[in-house]
Structures are given as structure tokens and as C-alpha cells.
mmCIF file of C-alpha atoms and ligand atoms in Angstrom:
data_model
loop_
_atom_site.group_PDB
_atom_site.id
_atom_site.type_symbol
_atom_site.label_atom_id
_atom_site.label_comp_id
_atom_site.label_asym_id
_atom_site.label_seq_id
_atom_site.Cartn_x
_atom_site.Cartn_y
_atom_site.Cartn_z
ATOM 1 C CA PHE A 1 111.466 165.434 46.354
ATOM 2 C CA ILE A 2 109.017 166.095 49.172
ATOM 3 C CA GLY A 3 109.691 165.979 52.871
ATOM 4 C CA ALA A 4 107.645 164.102 55.521
ATOM 5 C CA GLY A 5 105.449 167.192 56.108
ATOM 6 C CA GLY A 6 104.834 167.472 52.371
ATOM 7 C CA LEU A 7 104.000 163.788 52.147
ATOM 8 C CA VAL A 8 101.434 164.125 54.952
ATOM 9 C CA SER A 9 99.902 167.115 53.144
ATOM 10 C CA VAL A 10 99.680 165.133 49.907
ATOM 11 C CA ILE A 11 98.051 162.181 51.686
ATOM 12 C CA ILE A 12 95.571 164.515 53.419
ATOM 13 C CA ALA A 13 94.827 166.243 50.096
ATOM 14 C CA VAL A 14 94.297 162.888 48.346
ATOM 15 C CA LEU A 15 92.052 161.606 51.158
ATOM 16 C CA ALA A 16 90.068 164.855 51.224
ATOM 17 C CA GLY A 17 89.708 164.731 47.449
ATOM 18 C CA TYR A 18 88.547 161.120 47.617
ATOM 19 C CA PHE A 19 86.097 161.975 50.399
ATOM 20 C CA LEU A 20 84.642 164.958 48.527
ATOM 21 C CA ALA A 21 84.459 163.053 45.254
ATOM 22 C CA SER A 22 82.704 160.086 46.875
ATOM 23 C CA ARG A 23 80.225 162.454 48.496
ATOM 24 C CA ALA A 24 79.606 164.154 45.164
ATOM 25 C CA PHE A 25 78.942 160.760 43.566
ATOM 26 C CA VAL A 26 76.413 159.643 46.179
ATOM 27 C CA PRO A 27 73.433 161.436 44.564
ATOM 28 C CA ILE A 28 74.485 160.175 41.118
ATOM 29 C CA GLN A 29 74.833 156.631 42.459
ATOM 30 C CA LYS A 30 71.424 156.920 44.139
ATOM 31 C CA ALA A 31 69.774 158.266 40.975
ATOM 32 C CA TRP A 32 71.346 155.428 38.999
ATOM 33 C CA GLU A 33 70.053 152.818 41.453
ATOM 34 C CA GLN A 34 66.570 154.358 41.373
ATOM 35 C CA GLN A 35 66.632 154.279 37.582
ATOM 36 C CA GLN A 36 67.673 150.607 37.618
ATOM 37 C CA GLN A 37 64.865 149.824 40.070
ATOM 38 C CA PHE A 38 62.382 151.669 37.845
ATOM 39 C CA VAL A 39 63.420 149.674 34.764
ATOM 40 C CA SER A 40 63.229 146.410 36.672
ATOM 41 C CA ASP A 41 59.787 147.185 38.182
ATOM 42 C CA ALA A 42 58.510 148.359 34.796
ATOM 43 C CA SER A 43 59.700 145.155 33.082
ATOM 44 C CA HIS A 44 58.003 143.092 35.757
ATOM 45 C CA GLU A 45 54.730 144.984 35.278
ATOM 46 C CA LEU A 46 54.904 144.593 31.496
ATOM 47 C CA ARG A 47 55.549 140.886 31.776
ATOM 48 C CA THR A 48 52.292 140.087 33.608
ATOM 49 C CA PRO A 49 49.774 141.211 30.951
ATOM 50 C CA LEU A 50 52.039 139.842 28.223
ATOM 51 C CA SER A 51 52.054 136.360 29.733
ATOM 52 C CA VAL A 52 48.249 136.424 30.148
ATOM 53 C CA LEU A 53 47.976 137.288 26.451
ATOM 54 C CA ARG A 54 50.420 134.538 25.464
ATOM 55 C CA ILE A 55 48.668 131.829 27.495
ATOM 56 C CA HIS A 56 45.245 132.696 26.052
ATOM 57 C CA LEU A 57 46.542 132.905 22.498
ATOM 58 C CA GLU A 58 48.295 129.544 22.828
ATOM 59 C CA GLN A 59 45.094 127.928 24.098
ATOM 60 C CA MET A 60 43.097 129.392 21.221
ATOM 61 C CA PHE A 61 45.736 128.284 18.731
ATOM 62 C CA ARG A 62 45.444 124.705 20.036
ATOM 63 C CA HIS A 63 41.660 124.694 19.455
ATOM 64 C CA PRO A 64 41.018 126.208 16.036
ATOM 65 C CA GLU A 65 37.605 124.478 15.920
ATOM 66 C CA ARG A 66 36.182 126.739 18.630
ATOM 67 C CA THR A 67 34.012 129.666 17.551
ATOM 68 C CA VAL A 68 34.424 133.315 18.538
ATOM 69 C CA GLU A 69 31.352 132.943 20.788
ATOM 70 C CA GLN A 70 32.913 129.983 22.557
ATOM 71 C CA GLU A 71 36.104 131.931 23.087
ATOM 72 C CA SER A 72 34.406 135.195 24.018
ATOM 73 C CA ARG A 73 35.546 135.089 27.655
ATOM 74 C CA LYS A 74 39.187 134.672 26.653
ATOM 75 C CA ILE A 75 38.859 137.447 24.068
ATOM 76 C CA SER A 76 37.378 139.760 26.664
ATOM 77 C CA VAL A 77 40.262 139.007 29.082
ATOM 78 C CA MET A 78 42.752 139.705 26.300
ATOM 79 C CA LEU A 79 41.059 143.013 25.453
ATOM 80 C CA ASP A 80 41.250 144.024 29.139
ATOM 81 C CA GLU A 81 44.928 143.098 29.242
ATOM 82 C CA THR A 82 45.748 145.071 26.080
ATOM 83 C CA GLN A 83 43.975 148.060 27.573
ATOM 84 C CA ARG A 84 45.992 147.638 30.759
ATOM 85 C CA LEU A 85 49.211 147.375 28.715
ATOM 86 C CA GLY A 86 48.366 150.545 26.796
ATOM 87 C CA LYS A 87 47.722 152.478 30.016
ATOM 88 C CA LEU A 88 50.913 151.141 31.590
ATOM 89 C CA VAL A 89 53.018 152.170 28.576
ATOM 90 C CA ASP A 90 51.420 155.663 28.605
ATOM 91 C CA ASP A 91 52.215 156.058 32.319
ATOM 92 C CA LEU A 92 55.774 154.810 31.875
ATOM 93 C CA LEU A 93 56.306 157.248 29.005
ATOM 94 C CA THR A 94 54.963 160.152 31.092
ATOM 95 C CA LEU A 95 57.356 159.335 33.945
ATOM 96 C CA ALA A 96 60.333 158.709 31.650
ATOM 97 C CA ARG A 97 59.762 162.060 29.884
ATOM 98 C CA LYS A 98 59.346 163.796 33.218
ATOM 99 C CA ASP A 99 62.585 162.231 34.562
ATOM 100 C CA SER A 100 64.558 163.320 31.521
ATOM 101 C CA SER A 101 63.012 166.813 31.714
ATOM 102 C CA GLN A 102 61.404 166.428 28.295
ATOM 103 C CA MET A 103 57.980 167.116 29.718
ATOM 104 C CA GLU A 104 57.389 170.844 29.544
ATOM 105 C CA LEU A 105 54.294 172.236 31.200
ATOM 106 C CA LEU A 106 52.246 174.600 29.042
ATOM 107 C CA LYS A 107 50.833 177.009 31.590
ATOM 108 C CA THR A 108 48.000 179.342 30.701
ATOM 109 C CA ARG A 109 45.105 180.833 32.647
ATOM 110 C CA VAL A 110 42.800 177.853 33.210
ATOM 111 C CA ASN A 111 39.426 177.535 34.880
ATOM 112 C CA LEU A 112 39.513 174.580 37.252
ATOM 113 C CA HIS A 113 35.715 174.538 37.305
ATOM 114 C CA ASP A 114 35.584 173.605 33.617
ATOM 115 C CA ILE A 115 38.304 170.980 33.932
ATOM 116 C CA LEU A 116 36.711 169.307 36.965
ATOM 117 C CA GLN A 117 33.262 169.536 35.409
ATOM 118 C CA SER A 118 34.422 167.664 32.325
ATOM 119 C CA VAL A 119 36.228 165.020 34.421
ATOM 120 C CA VAL A 120 33.141 164.468 36.600
ATOM 121 C CA HIS A 121 31.005 164.287 33.473
ATOM 122 C CA GLY A 122 33.317 161.626 32.023
ATOM 123 C CA PHE A 123 32.913 159.430 35.111
ATOM 124 C CA GLN A 124 29.135 159.854 35.544
ATOM 125 C CA ASP A 125 28.140 156.815 33.464
ATOM 126 C CA MET A 126 30.642 154.521 35.161
ATOM 127 C CA ALA A 127 29.481 155.694 38.604
ATOM 128 C CA ARG A 128 25.842 155.117 37.683
ATOM 129 C CA LEU A 129 26.709 151.636 36.444
ATOM 130 C CA LYS A 130 28.316 150.816 39.809
ATOM 131 C CA GLY A 131 25.368 152.353 41.679
ATOM 132 C CA ILE A 132 27.561 155.088 43.164
ATOM 133 C CA GLU A 133 26.268 158.615 43.565
ATOM 134 C CA LEU A 134 28.717 161.113 42.080
ATOM 135 C CA THR A 135 28.100 164.755 42.993
ATOM 136 C CA ALA A 136 30.064 167.954 42.419
ATOM 137 C CA ASP A 137 30.000 171.305 44.169
ATOM 138 C CA LEU A 138 32.232 173.516 42.064
ATOM 139 C CA GLU A 139 32.871 177.236 42.373
ATOM 140 C CA PRO A 140 32.256 178.643 38.883
ATOM 141 C CA HIS A 141 35.372 180.778 38.321
ATOM 142 C CA ALA A 142 38.343 179.158 40.012
ATOM 143 C CA GLU A 143 41.171 180.257 37.757
ATOM 144 C CA ILE A 144 44.828 179.424 38.161
ATOM 145 C CA GLN A 145 47.944 179.507 36.016
ATOM 146 C CA GLY A 146 48.319 175.898 34.941
ATOM 147 C CA ASP A 147 48.635 173.234 32.280
ATOM 148 C CA ALA A 148 45.062 172.263 31.364
ATOM 149 C CA ASP A 149 45.939 168.792 29.994
ATOM 150 C CA ARG A 150 48.071 167.856 32.986
ATOM 151 C CA LEU A 151 45.466 169.119 35.474
ATOM 152 C CA HIS A 152 42.830 167.100 33.648
ATOM 153 C CA GLN A 153 45.117 164.056 33.923
ATOM 154 C CA LEU A 154 45.607 164.718 37.659
ATOM 155 C CA PHE A 155 41.879 164.799 38.413
ATOM 156 C CA VAL A 156 41.246 161.729 36.220
ATOM 157 C CA ILE A 157 43.829 159.763 38.239
ATOM 158 C CA VAL A 158 42.290 160.689 41.614
ATOM 159 C CA MET A 159 38.692 160.223 40.388
ATOM 160 C CA ASP A 160 39.517 156.915 38.732
ATOM 161 C CA ASN A 161 40.939 155.655 42.042
ATOM 162 C CA ALA A 162 37.921 156.912 43.985
ATOM 163 C CA LEU A 163 35.662 154.934 41.670
ATOM 164 C CA LYS A 164 37.917 151.858 41.493
ATOM 165 C CA TYR A 165 38.214 151.531 45.249
ATOM 166 C CA THR A 166 34.577 152.268 46.137
ATOM 167 C CA LYS A 167 31.982 149.514 46.037
ATOM 168 C CA GLN A 168 28.990 151.496 47.226
ATOM 169 C CA GLY A 169 28.030 154.884 48.548
ATOM 170 C CA GLU A 170 29.106 158.167 47.075
ATOM 171 C CA ILE A 171 31.893 160.262 45.653
ATOM 172 C CA LYS A 172 31.892 164.001 46.229
ATOM 173 C CA VAL A 173 33.974 166.522 44.337
ATOM 174 C CA TRP A 174 34.374 169.982 45.767
ATOM 175 C CA LEU A 175 36.170 173.109 44.521
ATOM 176 C CA LYS A 176 36.618 176.432 46.308
ATOM 177 C CA THR A 177 39.108 179.274 46.163
ATOM 178 C CA ASP A 178 40.396 180.996 49.250
ATOM 179 C CA GLY A 179 42.330 184.089 48.299
ATOM 180 C CA ALA A 180 45.657 182.696 47.184
ATOM 181 C CA ALA A 181 44.835 179.081 46.349
ATOM 182 C CA ALA A 182 42.250 176.771 44.828
ATOM 183 C CA GLN A 183 41.202 173.909 47.104
ATOM 184 C CA ILE A 184 39.932 170.702 45.597
ATOM 185 C CA GLU A 185 38.524 167.773 47.537
ATOM 186 C CA ILE A 186 37.663 164.361 46.154
ATOM 187 C CA ALA A 187 36.022 162.197 48.804
ATOM 188 C CA ASP A 188 34.835 158.609 48.521
ATOM 189 C CA THR A 189 33.162 156.051 50.768
ATOM 190 C CA GLY A 190 35.406 153.226 49.580
ATOM 191 C CA ILE A 191 37.768 150.631 51.038
ATOM 192 C CA GLY A 192 40.111 153.250 52.500
ATOM 193 C CA ILE A 193 43.878 153.070 52.993
ATOM 194 C CA ALA A 194 45.655 151.557 56.009
ATOM 195 C CA GLU A 195 47.580 154.078 58.104
ATOM 196 C CA GLU A 196 50.923 152.368 57.428
ATOM 197 C CA ASP A 197 50.300 152.530 53.655
ATOM 198 C CA LEU A 198 49.438 156.240 53.550
ATOM 199 C CA PRO A 199 53.047 157.498 53.335
ATOM 200 C CA ARG A 200 53.725 155.142 50.406
ATOM 201 C CA ILE A 201 50.743 155.650 48.099
ATOM 202 C CA PHE A 202 52.634 158.252 46.011
ATOM 203 C CA ASP A 203 55.607 155.908 45.456
ATOM 204 C CA ARG A 204 56.049 154.420 42.015
ATOM 205 C CA PHE A 205 54.466 150.962 41.653
ATOM 206 C CA PHE A 206 53.069 150.991 45.178
ATOM 207 C CA ARG A 207 49.751 149.164 45.654
ATOM 208 C CA ALA A 208 48.181 148.265 48.945
ATOM 209 C CA ASP A 209 48.194 144.505 49.559
ATOM 210 C CA LYS A 210 44.437 144.207 49.506
ATOM 211 C CA VAL A 211 44.124 145.774 46.036
ATOM 212 C CA ARG A 212 47.153 144.006 44.545
ATOM 213 C CA ASN A 213 45.161 141.117 43.124
ATOM 214 C CA ARG A 214 41.984 142.954 42.294
ATOM 215 C CA LYS A 215 40.955 142.947 38.657
ATOM 216 C CA GLU A 216 40.404 146.695 38.551
ATOM 217 C CA GLY A 217 43.764 147.502 40.185
ATOM 218 C CA GLY A 218 46.252 149.477 38.143
ATOM 219 C CA SER A 219 50.028 149.479 38.027
ATOM 220 C CA GLY A 220 50.603 151.768 40.992
ATOM 221 C CA LEU A 221 51.933 154.622 38.831
ATOM 222 C CA GLY A 222 48.887 156.909 38.834
ATOM 223 C CA LEU A 223 49.509 158.724 42.094
ATOM 224 C CA SER A 224 53.232 159.205 41.406
ATOM 225 C CA ILE A 225 52.208 161.041 38.222
ATOM 226 C CA ALA A 226 49.541 162.958 40.190
ATOM 227 C CA LYS A 227 52.131 164.056 42.748
ATOM 228 C CA TRP A 228 54.480 165.287 40.046
ATOM 229 C CA ILE A 229 51.676 167.322 38.410
ATOM 230 C CA ILE A 230 50.746 168.899 41.767
ATOM 231 C CA GLU A 231 54.379 169.761 42.532
ATOM 232 C CA ALA A 232 54.905 171.169 39.034
ATOM 233 C CA HIS A 233 52.069 173.599 39.906
ATOM 234 C CA GLU A 234 53.701 174.410 43.284
ATOM 235 C CA GLY A 235 50.708 172.805 44.965
ATOM 236 C CA SER A 236 50.326 170.312 47.767
ATOM 237 C CA VAL A 237 48.236 167.238 48.519
ATOM 238 C CA TYR A 238 46.964 165.833 51.769
ATOM 239 C CA VAL A 239 45.215 162.484 52.141
ATOM 240 C CA GLU A 240 42.948 161.383 54.953
ATOM 241 C CA SER A 241 41.599 157.869 55.053
ATOM 242 C CA VAL A 242 39.789 155.441 57.312
ATOM 243 C CA PRO A 243 39.893 151.782 56.275
ATOM 244 C CA GLU A 244 36.450 150.492 55.231
ATOM 245 C CA ARG A 245 35.039 154.026 55.574
ATOM 246 C CA GLY A 246 36.593 156.086 52.823
ATOM 247 C CA THR A 247 39.277 158.437 51.612
ATOM 248 C CA VAL A 248 39.589 162.172 50.994
ATOM 249 C CA PHE A 249 42.207 163.707 48.722
ATOM 250 C CA ARG A 250 42.731 167.422 49.438
ATOM 251 C CA ILE A 251 44.655 169.209 46.738
ATOM 252 C CA SER A 252 45.729 172.813 46.996
ATOM 253 C CA LEU A 253 46.862 174.698 43.890
ATOM 254 C CA PRO A 254 48.195 178.241 44.272
ATOM 255 C CA GLY A 255 47.037 181.134 42.138
ATOM 256 C CA GLY A 256 43.318 180.572 42.578
ATOM 257 C CA LYS A 257 41.128 183.618 42.695
ATOM 258 C CA THR A 258 37.694 184.598 41.555
ATOM 259 C CA PRO A 259 37.978 187.354 38.919
HETATM 260 P P1 ADP B 301 46.800 152.092 41.075
HETATM 261 O O1 ADP B 301 47.083 152.074 39.620
HETATM 262 O O2 ADP B 301 47.106 150.800 41.768
HETATM 263 O O3 ADP B 301 45.439 152.629 41.427
HETATM 264 P P2 ADP B 301 47.885 154.558 42.189
HETATM 265 O O4 ADP B 301 49.299 155.058 42.142
HETATM 266 O O5 ADP B 301 46.858 155.403 41.529
HETATM 267 O O6 ADP B 301 47.918 153.086 41.629
HETATM 268 O O7 ADP B 301 47.491 154.343 43.708
HETATM 269 C C1 ADP B 301 48.385 153.646 44.566
HETATM 270 C C2 ADP B 301 47.627 152.846 45.617
HETATM 271 O O8 ADP B 301 46.988 153.739 46.544
HETATM 272 C C3 ADP B 301 46.490 151.986 45.080
HETATM 273 O O9 ADP B 301 46.949 150.761 44.580
HETATM 274 C C4 ADP B 301 45.615 151.823 46.322
HETATM 275 O O10 ADP B 301 46.171 150.827 47.162
HETATM 276 C C5 ADP B 301 45.783 153.163 47.021
HETATM 277 N N1 ADP B 301 44.671 154.121 46.718
HETATM 278 C C6 ADP B 301 44.732 155.222 45.940
HETATM 279 N N2 ADP B 301 43.564 155.889 45.915
HETATM 280 C C7 ADP B 301 42.729 155.199 46.735
HETATM 281 C C8 ADP B 301 41.363 155.386 47.164
HETATM 282 N N3 ADP B 301 40.611 156.413 46.734
HETATM 283 N N4 ADP B 301 40.846 154.466 48.031
HETATM 284 C C9 ADP B 301 41.584 153.430 48.478
HETATM 285 N N5 ADP B 301 42.860 153.199 48.120
HETATM 286 C C10 ADP B 301 43.440 154.071 47.261
#
């Protein structure tokens, strides 16, 4: 038996409990919705290259008389699509592992000069082929505590974009240390990013409208991986861009000093 006062207290307690519980569930609900969105976006992205492959294979199957030479264009498209699929699956795996905290960083003393040098080296041929001048001004001993493989991946993502979204001109890579941090700049003279798109370029699957249908465009996952790698090194990134003029990515990674 409880009196009217007791009943009011019980109702208040139940309401308060419900209120607190619903508040506690909001982040879980949000995380769940984000996860659902991720799965749905990922499936959509996987479907596109798969349907290109299917259509081309069906056409080839219908014309067995055609030679490999005659079908070389289709084969080349299919090879591009399989490459795209492979990259997409790798990126999805990286993000899924990161989300489930299975991606441990292996931090050691690393020299950013060597990492950037090897990334620049890897892109030299492609730049030359596109007629783009790729230059690097790298301080020789910029050491930080970091994961060498992940940092390599970070610079590949930003460099790959610089090259993808630049038709002519130059790409400059710059590395300096200033006491507590290493500063890296990757600047291109490419298509640039519209002001309204700038806050969204690090979102998963985001692609600016004008690159959405370009052949060289990726899945929009690269920069979300780049952002995670920078944050996992307690660093920061700042992007400046002028449409049709170019883009500069400024990355700051703490712990940089010249020994
Ligand atoms: P994507 O795989 O499409 O390159 P990212 O996540 O790496 O995806 O980049 C997201 C979007 O940011 C790109 O689709 C493009 O619109 C824009 N972007 C990134 N880097 C550059 C750049 N250097 N110049 C112009 N646009 C860029």
C-alpha cells in the first residue's frame, strides 16, 4: 500500500528513470543508425563496379566468336573495375577494423622525410605521364612517434587525390619541423574544392558533384581514413582551396623535432 505522495514519488522516479535511460540510449541509437548507413552506402558502392562487370561479361558471353583483341576495350574496363573493387574492399576493411577497435597502431620512432620521400618517388612516374611537375622540399630528419605504415597510407591518400584532381601544373610537397610538431604541406594546382564542400570532404563516401562521374574518382573513403590516421597521431589537418586554382592540405603531427 502506498499513499498519494508515495504514488507521485513512484511516478516521478519512473519518469526520471525513463528520461535518463532514453538519454543514455541516444548515443547507442545514433551509432547504430550510422552503422546502418555505412552498410547501405558500402553496398551501393560495391554494386556499381559489380554491375559493370556483369554487363561486360554477359556481352562477351553472347559473342564467343570475338577475339581478345576485339574485346580489349571491355577487358580493360573490367580490369579497371576489379582494381576499383579491390581498393574499395581494402578501404572498407580498414574502416570496419578501426570502428571495432581492431586496428592497433604500431608506433615507433619514424622519420617522416623517408616516408614522404618514398611516397613522392612512387608517384613520380604517374605525374610525369600526366605532364605534372612533382617537387618535394623535405627536411632531412623530421622524426615523430608514429605508425610508419599508416603514415605512408595517409600521404598516399592525399597525394593520390592531388594527382587525380589536377590536370596540369604542379604538385609541391613540403616538410618542416617547428619545435613540437612536424608540418607537412601537399599543394596542387588542380580543380579545387567548392567552399560549401570543404566541411564535408572528410565524411565517409563524400565526393564533390563535379568529380562524382569522373573515371578517376574513388569511393569517397580516402579522406575519412586519412582523418582517422591524423587523429590517431594526435595531429590536425587544415585544407585551403580555391576552385579552378588548387588545393593545399596542411597536416600537423606532434612530436617532430630534429635530433
Ligand atoms: P575520393 O576517393 O573520391 O578521392 P576522398 O575521400 O579521398 O575520396 O576525397 C573526398 C572528395 O574530396 C573527393 O571526391 C573530391 O571531391 C575532394 N577532394 C579531395 N582532395 C582533393 C584535391 N586535392 N583537389 C580537389 N578535390 C579534392
